XYZ file of C-alpha atoms in Angstrom:
595
model
C 0.023 -0.014 0.033
C 2.575 2.486 -1.115
C 1.694 6.150 -1.537
C 2.039 6.969 -5.221
C 1.741 10.754 -5.602
C 1.033 12.261 -8.994
C 2.444 15.611 -9.794
C -0.079 17.905 -11.382
C 0.693 20.609 -13.883
C -0.558 23.756 -12.343
C 0.043 27.406 -12.046
C 0.965 29.040 -8.827
C -0.817 31.911 -7.052
C 1.229 34.398 -5.132
C 0.134 37.182 -2.867
C 2.358 39.746 -1.096
C 0.956 41.366 1.955
C 2.011 44.361 4.036
C 4.894 44.935 6.353
C 5.674 43.165 9.618
C 7.260 45.969 11.473
C 9.085 43.751 14.019
C 11.013 41.926 11.376
C 14.319 43.186 9.830
C 16.759 41.407 7.348
C 19.822 39.325 8.167
C 22.998 39.830 6.216
C 22.363 39.127 2.489
C 25.109 36.518 2.293
C 23.243 34.276 4.800
C 20.310 33.895 2.270
C 22.334 31.867 -0.237
C 21.785 28.841 2.041
C 18.047 28.909 1.610
C 17.207 26.507 -1.197
C 16.670 28.496 -4.316
C 15.757 31.682 -2.338
C 18.741 33.877 -2.519
C 17.251 37.309 -2.823
C 20.187 39.626 -3.381
C 24.044 39.791 -3.676
C 26.191 40.434 -0.632
C 28.452 43.519 -0.439
C 31.374 44.149 1.579
C 29.499 46.485 3.806
C 26.828 43.917 4.614
C 28.837 40.679 5.045
C 29.492 39.711 8.658
C 26.860 42.045 10.232
C 24.987 40.277 13.117
C 21.227 40.123 13.148
C 21.001 42.739 15.931
C 23.291 45.166 13.982
C 21.314 44.641 10.702
C 18.034 45.069 12.609
C 19.206 48.343 14.216
C 20.526 49.640 10.879
C 17.353 48.803 8.971
C 14.977 50.000 11.659
C 16.700 53.384 11.965
C 17.069 53.941 8.250
C 20.963 54.158 8.211
C 22.606 54.633 4.915
C 24.569 51.873 3.191
C 23.803 48.807 1.093
C 21.755 46.984 3.604
C 19.340 49.914 3.929
C 18.561 49.757 0.101
C 17.366 46.139 0.169
C 13.595 46.074 0.272
C 12.702 42.351 0.573
C 14.699 39.441 2.001
C 13.289 36.047 2.913
C 13.666 35.463 6.644
C 11.773 32.218 7.250
C 9.656 30.061 4.974
C 6.849 27.900 6.276
C 5.170 25.520 3.804
C 2.070 23.627 4.649
C 2.414 19.910 4.012
C -1.088 18.992 5.127
C -3.100 18.910 8.402
C -0.647 19.846 11.101
C 2.374 19.329 8.911
C 4.766 22.269 8.286
C 8.189 22.513 6.656
C 9.971 25.372 8.307
C 13.106 26.593 6.496
C 15.613 29.101 7.738
C 19.187 30.081 6.922
C 20.321 27.862 9.797
C 18.360 24.779 9.261
C 15.022 23.147 8.415
C 12.392 21.528 10.574
C 9.655 19.300 9.409
C 6.771 19.121 11.808
C 4.175 16.272 11.997
C 4.392 14.925 8.418
C 1.254 12.813 7.892
C 0.619 11.254 4.545
C -1.154 7.873 4.912
C -4.695 7.410 6.155
C -4.728 7.276 9.949
C -6.907 5.679 12.575
C -7.636 2.373 10.786
C -7.994 4.173 7.476
C -10.652 6.549 8.732
C -8.801 9.923 8.486
C -7.248 11.334 5.408
C -5.473 14.560 4.881
C -7.705 17.421 3.712
C -7.020 19.053 1.293
C -5.096 16.089 -0.078
C -1.328 16.055 0.066
C -0.533 13.194 -2.165
C 0.190 15.449 -5.177
C 3.006 17.647 -3.927
C 5.865 18.504 -6.211
C 8.975 16.270 -6.255
C 11.086 19.300 -5.134
C 8.977 19.937 -2.077
C 8.873 16.193 -1.206
C 12.638 16.070 -1.422
C 12.881 18.954 1.025
C 10.309 17.339 3.311
C 12.143 14.092 3.372
C 15.573 15.521 4.067
C 15.214 17.976 6.863
C 17.747 18.909 9.422
C 15.312 18.418 12.288
C 12.141 16.318 12.795
C 9.488 17.314 15.232
C 6.604 15.120 16.257
C 4.161 17.000 18.496
C 2.579 13.755 20.106
C 1.782 10.173 19.467
C -1.649 10.355 17.714
C -1.700 8.885 14.200
C -2.502 12.123 12.377
C 0.808 13.455 13.766
C 3.010 10.405 14.143
C 2.760 8.527 10.840
C 4.558 5.331 11.734
C 3.912 3.741 8.326
C 5.313 6.692 6.263
C 8.178 7.992 8.415
C 10.762 5.091 8.240
C 10.463 4.960 4.450
C 10.679 8.641 3.728
C 12.400 10.848 6.310
C 16.198 10.793 6.302
C 17.340 8.857 9.367
C 20.140 11.513 9.834
C 17.642 13.953 10.859
C 17.822 15.135 14.460
C 14.624 14.401 16.312
C 13.237 17.115 18.650
C 11.513 15.320 21.480
C 9.125 17.099 23.811
C 9.885 16.812 27.490
C 7.022 14.517 28.187
C 6.768 12.704 31.596
C 7.441 9.404 29.945
C 9.728 8.565 27.070
C 7.156 6.706 25.045
C 7.318 8.969 21.989
C 11.181 8.798 22.018
C 11.059 5.023 22.189
C 8.679 4.732 19.262
C 10.787 7.031 17.170
C 13.932 5.219 18.022
C 12.281 1.959 17.033
C 11.644 3.528 13.618
C 15.303 4.100 13.248
C 15.769 7.658 14.401
C 18.898 7.655 16.644
C 19.749 11.343 16.790
C 17.586 12.709 19.524
C 17.418 15.990 21.443
C 15.172 15.624 24.439
C 13.946 19.083 25.349
C 12.722 20.620 28.595
C 9.190 21.873 28.710
C 9.176 25.587 27.747
C 12.936 26.196 27.724
C 14.249 27.741 24.487
C 17.473 26.121 23.070
C 19.682 27.034 20.236
C 19.840 24.430 17.489
C 22.271 26.106 15.056
C 23.262 29.726 14.564
C 20.196 31.846 15.156
C 17.746 28.840 14.763
C 15.989 28.498 18.257
C 13.125 26.319 19.396
C 11.135 25.934 22.614
C 8.708 23.060 23.007
C 5.843 23.429 25.395
C 4.173 20.249 26.882
C 0.696 19.454 28.071
C 0.714 16.371 30.286
C -2.849 16.000 31.808
C -4.343 12.599 31.354
C -6.987 14.169 29.040
C -4.319 14.834 26.568
C -3.352 11.153 26.888
C -0.660 10.033 29.393
C 1.709 10.382 26.517
C 1.167 14.188 26.388
C 0.762 16.804 23.660
C 3.045 19.718 22.727
C 3.503 22.993 20.722
C 6.699 24.249 19.295
C 8.037 27.881 19.086
C 10.498 28.426 16.207
C 12.688 31.612 15.875
C 15.450 32.487 13.404
C 16.596 35.382 15.651
C 14.238 37.863 13.944
C 10.871 36.244 12.932
C 9.000 33.796 15.130
C 6.453 30.991 14.324
C 4.302 29.158 16.838
C 2.934 25.738 15.776
C 0.363 24.991 18.347
C -1.371 22.221 16.351
C -3.991 20.704 18.614
C -2.099 21.257 21.953
C -4.474 22.689 24.500
C -1.991 24.948 26.262
C -3.297 25.808 29.811
C -0.869 28.674 30.265
C -2.006 31.124 27.682
C 0.963 33.465 27.984
C 3.671 30.793 27.966
C 3.845 30.468 24.096
C 4.151 34.302 23.804
C 6.762 34.495 26.430
C 9.570 34.075 23.945
C 8.659 37.335 22.065
C 6.238 38.716 19.446
C 4.799 36.072 17.060
C 4.585 36.425 13.243
C 2.703 33.110 12.400
C 0.487 31.176 14.555
C -0.553 27.828 13.249
C -3.628 26.506 15.299
C -6.215 23.801 15.325
C -9.820 24.987 15.194
C -11.788 21.969 13.895
C -12.878 18.804 15.623
C -10.465 16.018 16.547
C -12.627 13.533 18.535
C -15.504 11.070 18.067
C -17.941 12.973 20.278
C -20.829 13.381 19.885
C -21.324 11.646 16.550
C -20.907 8.084 17.869
C -23.555 8.408 20.610
C -27.045 7.183 20.074
C -29.130 10.434 20.189
C -32.145 11.856 18.314
C -31.266 14.184 15.374
C -32.595 17.131 17.336
C -30.372 16.387 20.415
C -27.422 15.589 18.141
C -27.900 18.926 16.301
C -27.654 20.721 19.645
C -24.590 18.674 20.728
C -22.757 19.156 17.479
C -23.386 22.959 17.348
C -22.352 23.270 20.992
C -19.089 21.333 20.285
C -18.239 23.392 17.218
C -18.854 26.617 19.197
C -16.648 25.402 21.940
C -13.853 24.511 19.527
C -13.992 28.036 17.847
C -14.186 29.721 21.259
C -11.045 27.877 22.565
C -9.102 28.516 19.366
C -9.996 32.210 19.386
C -8.871 32.540 22.994
C -5.519 31.237 21.841
C -5.492 33.574 18.901
C -6.167 36.561 21.152
C -3.628 35.503 23.712
C -0.773 34.969 21.355
C -1.777 38.097 19.213
C 0.268 36.936 16.261
C 0.506 39.084 13.161
C -1.043 36.249 11.059
C -3.007 33.151 11.984
C -2.904 29.912 9.934
C -5.976 27.543 10.514
C -4.354 24.075 10.546
C -4.465 20.538 12.039
C -7.912 19.736 10.536
C -10.376 18.813 9.428
C -9.667 15.332 8.163
C -11.440 13.965 5.229
C -13.512 10.789 5.707
C -13.320 8.738 2.518
C -14.514 5.378 3.682
C -18.225 5.173 2.653
C -19.108 4.141 6.142
C -17.877 7.441 7.495
C -18.373 9.850 4.529
C -21.336 11.515 6.330
C -18.809 13.008 8.919
C -17.499 15.275 6.223
C -18.865 18.822 6.594
C -19.818 19.942 3.072
C -22.933 22.166 3.227
C -22.614 22.988 6.900
C -25.868 21.177 7.762
C -24.297 17.801 8.477
C -24.327 16.518 11.960
C -20.523 16.745 12.266
C -17.906 18.713 14.374
C -15.523 19.020 11.434
C -15.898 22.457 9.724
C -13.161 23.366 7.316
C -10.813 26.344 6.996
C -13.392 28.680 5.496
C -15.452 28.786 8.761
C -12.597 29.831 10.838
C -11.266 32.270 8.303
C -14.664 33.970 8.551
C -14.365 34.102 12.362
C -10.830 35.577 12.151
C -11.974 38.212 9.646
C -14.943 39.210 11.875
C -12.492 39.708 14.648
C -10.126 41.830 12.532
C -7.451 39.106 12.579
C -5.160 38.446 9.622
C -5.804 34.843 8.532
C -3.934 32.798 5.910
C -5.681 30.020 4.010
C -3.090 27.308 3.448
C -3.475 24.149 1.505
C -0.652 21.497 1.145
C 2.113 23.113 -0.769
C 1.291 26.722 0.139
C 4.397 28.663 0.979
C 4.375 31.551 3.398
C 7.556 33.544 3.244
C 8.265 35.970 6.038
C 10.155 38.944 4.488
C 11.870 42.040 5.655
C 9.000 44.050 4.168
C 6.063 41.817 5.127
C 5.152 38.438 3.909
C 4.048 36.583 0.810
C 1.725 33.591 0.269
C 2.191 31.341 -2.767
C -0.208 28.452 -3.478
C 0.792 25.386 -5.503
C -2.234 26.001 -7.805
C -4.095 29.055 -9.052
C -6.708 30.878 -6.888
C -9.693 29.488 -8.827
C -8.458 25.925 -8.140
C -7.979 26.689 -4.425
C -11.471 28.103 -4.257
C -12.754 25.052 -6.059
C -11.578 22.659 -3.239
C -14.042 24.319 -0.981
C -16.791 25.516 -3.180
C -17.042 22.216 -4.987
C -16.126 20.144 -1.952
C -18.413 17.209 -2.572
C -16.976 16.626 -6.031
C -13.410 17.197 -4.743
C -13.972 14.464 -2.028
C -15.489 12.046 -4.402
C -12.501 12.239 -6.700
C -10.180 11.942 -3.702
C -12.157 8.900 -2.495
C -11.991 7.123 -5.844
C -8.198 7.405 -5.653
C -7.884 6.141 -2.109
C -10.638 3.767 -1.526
C -8.756 0.752 -2.791
C -6.002 1.395 -0.236
C -8.527 1.714 2.465
C -10.318 -1.525 1.510
C -7.068 -3.388 1.363
C -6.220 -2.105 4.842
C -9.492 -3.361 6.248
C -8.651 -6.958 4.963
C -5.710 -6.968 7.463
C -7.909 -6.702 10.492
C -7.640 -9.706 12.750
C -10.147 -12.472 12.715
C -12.035 -13.596 15.894
C -10.062 -15.692 18.372
C -11.435 -18.251 21.003
C -9.993 -16.504 24.039
C -10.574 -12.777 23.621
C -12.225 -12.378 27.097
C -9.493 -14.375 28.724
C -6.737 -12.380 27.019
C -8.399 -9.099 28.133
C -8.914 -10.253 31.657
C -5.199 -11.261 31.971
C -4.142 -7.946 30.568
C -6.596 -5.485 32.145
C -7.339 -6.891 35.639
C -3.795 -6.191 36.935
C -4.278 -2.693 35.637
C -7.555 -2.278 37.316
C -5.966 -3.460 40.537
C -3.519 -0.606 40.274
C -6.369 1.965 39.925
C -8.852 1.891 42.878
C -9.428 5.611 42.657
C -10.173 5.607 38.952
C -12.508 2.631 39.411
C -14.378 4.516 42.122
C -14.780 7.375 39.844
C -16.553 5.092 37.442
C -18.328 2.668 39.822
C -20.315 0.889 37.195
C -20.083 -1.686 34.437
C -18.850 -0.825 30.967
C -19.833 -3.443 28.281
C -17.876 -3.731 25.012
C -20.008 -5.378 22.394
C -17.422 -6.886 19.943
C -19.868 -8.155 17.397
C -21.884 -10.950 19.045
C -19.476 -11.133 22.066
C -20.367 -8.929 25.109
C -17.478 -8.129 27.393
C -18.115 -6.645 30.793
C -15.546 -4.463 32.526
C -16.798 -4.214 36.071
C -15.112 -1.196 37.630
C -16.699 -2.006 40.964
C -14.762 -5.087 41.617
C -12.032 -4.789 38.998
C -12.914 -7.770 36.911
C -13.267 -8.486 33.165
C -15.768 -11.120 32.192
C -18.549 -12.136 29.809
C -21.547 -9.911 30.192
C -24.595 -11.542 31.852
C -27.151 -8.961 30.914
C -27.084 -7.041 34.134
C -27.556 -3.228 34.133
C -24.649 -1.262 32.810
C -23.668 2.402 32.685
C -21.646 2.458 29.557
C -21.402 0.496 26.371
C -19.597 0.362 23.094
C -20.544 -1.428 19.934
C -17.406 -2.171 17.872
C -16.513 -4.432 14.909
C -15.124 -7.651 16.432
C -12.181 -7.575 13.986
C -11.192 -4.040 15.251
C -11.216 -5.217 18.866
C -9.194 -8.231 17.965
C -6.792 -6.029 15.990
C -6.054 -3.679 18.948
C -5.754 -6.628 21.303
C -3.326 -8.444 19.023
C -1.319 -5.134 18.865
C -1.406 -4.889 22.666
C -2.371 -1.189 21.962
C -1.972 0.754 25.214
C -4.095 3.747 24.074
C -7.384 2.754 22.573
C -8.275 6.486 22.125
C -5.467 6.542 19.433
C -5.713 3.021 18.242
C -9.585 2.699 18.017
C -11.884 5.505 19.139
C -10.438 8.146 16.915
C -11.412 5.944 13.985
C -15.108 6.848 14.708
C -15.732 3.173 13.762
C -18.015 2.488 16.821
C -21.163 3.373 18.533
C -21.454 4.378 22.228
C -24.117 4.815 24.857
C -24.059 6.047 28.532
C -26.787 6.217 31.111
C -25.606 9.538 32.628
C -23.227 12.386 31.888
C -19.831 12.168 30.376
C -17.328 10.284 32.669
C -13.673 11.184 31.797
C -12.377 8.276 33.901
C -13.887 5.764 31.471
C -11.874 7.123 28.576
C -8.841 7.692 30.782
C -8.915 3.881 31.423
C -8.869 3.048 27.767
C -5.911 5.491 27.216
C -3.969 3.913 29.956
C -3.529 0.262 29.191
C -0.043 -0.178 30.441
C 1.584 -0.116 33.916
C 3.439 2.991 32.949
C 0.375 4.875 31.882
C -1.985 3.454 34.543
C 0.332 4.571 37.279
C 0.008 8.190 36.098
C -3.779 7.858 35.494
C -4.440 6.598 38.967
C -2.300 9.383 40.476
C -4.322 11.895 38.484
C -7.594 10.412 39.571
C -6.382 10.480 43.265
C -5.487 14.164 42.902
C -8.909 14.934 41.549
C -11.109 12.764 43.760
C -9.178 12.931 47.033
C -7.315 16.298 47.215
C -6.100 15.542 50.840
C -5.044 12.072 49.800
C -5.492 10.687 53.195
C -3.079 13.003 54.804
C -0.103 12.456 52.416
C 0.320 16.188 52.027
C 2.243 16.171 55.313
C 4.303 13.183 54.478
C 7.960 13.214 53.344
C 9.509 10.670 50.949
C 13.051 9.917 49.814
C 13.961 10.422 46.110
C 17.589 9.674 45.406
C 19.724 11.313 47.997
C 17.082 13.820 49.020
C 14.024 13.913 51.418
C 11.184 15.863 49.992
C 7.537 16.588 50.866
C 5.439 14.072 49.112
C 3.122 16.500 47.276
C 4.177 19.057 44.616
C 3.568 22.637 45.827
C 2.043 23.403 42.276
C -0.931 21.068 41.958
C -0.408 18.592 44.794
C 0.785 15.793 42.623
C 2.143 12.803 44.354
C 5.985 12.999 43.984
C 6.396 9.399 44.769
C 4.886 8.820 41.336
C 5.751 11.990 39.362
C 9.023 13.095 41.142
C 12.272 12.651 39.259
C 15.821 14.001 39.752
C 17.349 15.751 36.800
C 20.769 17.239 37.546
C 20.426 19.995 40.156
C 16.575 19.931 40.023
C 13.738 17.756 41.161
C 11.168 17.626 38.356
C 7.489 17.006 38.941
C 6.755 15.321 35.642
C 2.851 15.740 35.842
C 3.279 19.401 34.662
C 7.059 19.808 34.266
C 7.689 22.055 37.330
C 11.280 22.055 38.486
C 12.673 22.710 41.896
C 16.291 23.422 42.800
C 17.410 20.581 45.121
C 19.557 22.781 47.321
C 17.175 25.730 47.887
C 13.732 24.188 47.074
C 12.989 27.265 45.010
C 10.887 26.593 41.799
C 12.642 27.356 38.567
C 9.294 28.090 36.931
C 7.717 30.352 39.521
C 9.461 32.115 42.338
C 6.546 31.863 44.745
C 6.602 28.142 44.916
C 9.015 26.374 47.345
C 9.482 22.726 47.747
C 10.511 21.416 51.183
C 13.667 19.504 50.505
C 16.885 18.530 52.226
C 19.698 16.088 51.803
C 19.014 12.666 53.276
C 20.976 11.430 56.227
C 22.515 7.947 56.057
C 19.938 6.725 58.528
C 16.982 7.903 56.531
C 15.564 5.274 54.164
């Protein structure tokens, strides 16, 4: 099932847009290193000037050759589809979240399609200096495509997540050059190229976490937030003014479409979900206050006939997946500068503003959205054989599915009494004609006897067998995001149910139980007053930030103790928080007699 892109013959569309006053050019000689983008000849007077000196001379209108140059490319950001971006600067290139093959059991495809990019662009995508994967979800981490396409010499920029699960998976794909970053800390990669990766680590983001990256070339700055729900709205802006803000605005979950509701109720739920998505995205837009906003990271296209109804075409569909036009309208109404990008769109940040160049003409770009049904049907015809072939690989029924799940899940349930208490009911997984009861009250997995239940899922037996055969530790990623199931619940949403399915390993369940304990039992039976030993130090058991249990989340990293739940760091000698001065951790060196 190889991807076989065709290369269309098409005209490009280019638009130049007004000045970005905070940007100023680097020395002209440096731009010879941008592929095919040298914009001027160097002169003796300009060679060797630092970025700060050039900025000062340009900004103050000083005479000399530099002051006469009107447009230099500072940074180029090219959309490669969904959350994918190729960022090119004079000091290196970064490819972010390259996704090309249908994800989530063949359910999600890139929209607009990115299987027709030019050979030149594909060569640049496949040979970056750096590779950044924001998180583990299949529309960001394309484990089928990456090992066959991205140069293994690329240096991988790994977010500072509490666990090294993402790093392990990338190393397993053959990427050995790894830089593990620290949450929110800016580092220099090469020359003036700097990055800072900000992490979100709540269990609702998946125990593996989510992240956003800030990229600067010393003059211009790009924030790729993708679908990271940053809780500290000021953190991404703390590195300086932002020129480009790439952000998710569309849906990225199965709710509410998979639930059994009347059309009227579903209409209300869908509209409320879309409104909340837009409200959240606009809050980020306002907080970051970037010069330009690029709607990205969605929506996907659903090409499988079983899921085609999830595409939002007229706007009347019962779906949470509006496309770029809707958010562009919202940005315009808020007097925000939005850029509509399709795969292959190049945004060049220049000394005198920025330019946008599409890989096809303006009428063709408009046609993607104005004639969306026809566009999707052509796309579907090209990819449906691939999707159908994929479905033939789903596992056939086994004779011991319940026994296998019991042996796997019951030890995990025993680790999580607080999570179980938060559910306190039976969840039934209907895998075809086999009904499996997960009894959170007593921590058992067994055949369902027809007793009352609080939650249920109806899933193709082959899909359940497939994720079990894979020993998938996150069914949110491996199954639920496919939208290939139906769900029911007797009461309101219960996050602990989905947190269980996201945490099907000891590593993940340990964190999930600790998070449940923090939420359901803030006093934790008095552990706030306890002290524990970590390495050579005695520390208070709960983190001063959000009272996380440091016996689970505490790790020593050099001179600091790190609470890996949210990434807060405390100096081991003083107890002072590196992230916030007002937070103090009680810590001392352990005596030999202290265990």
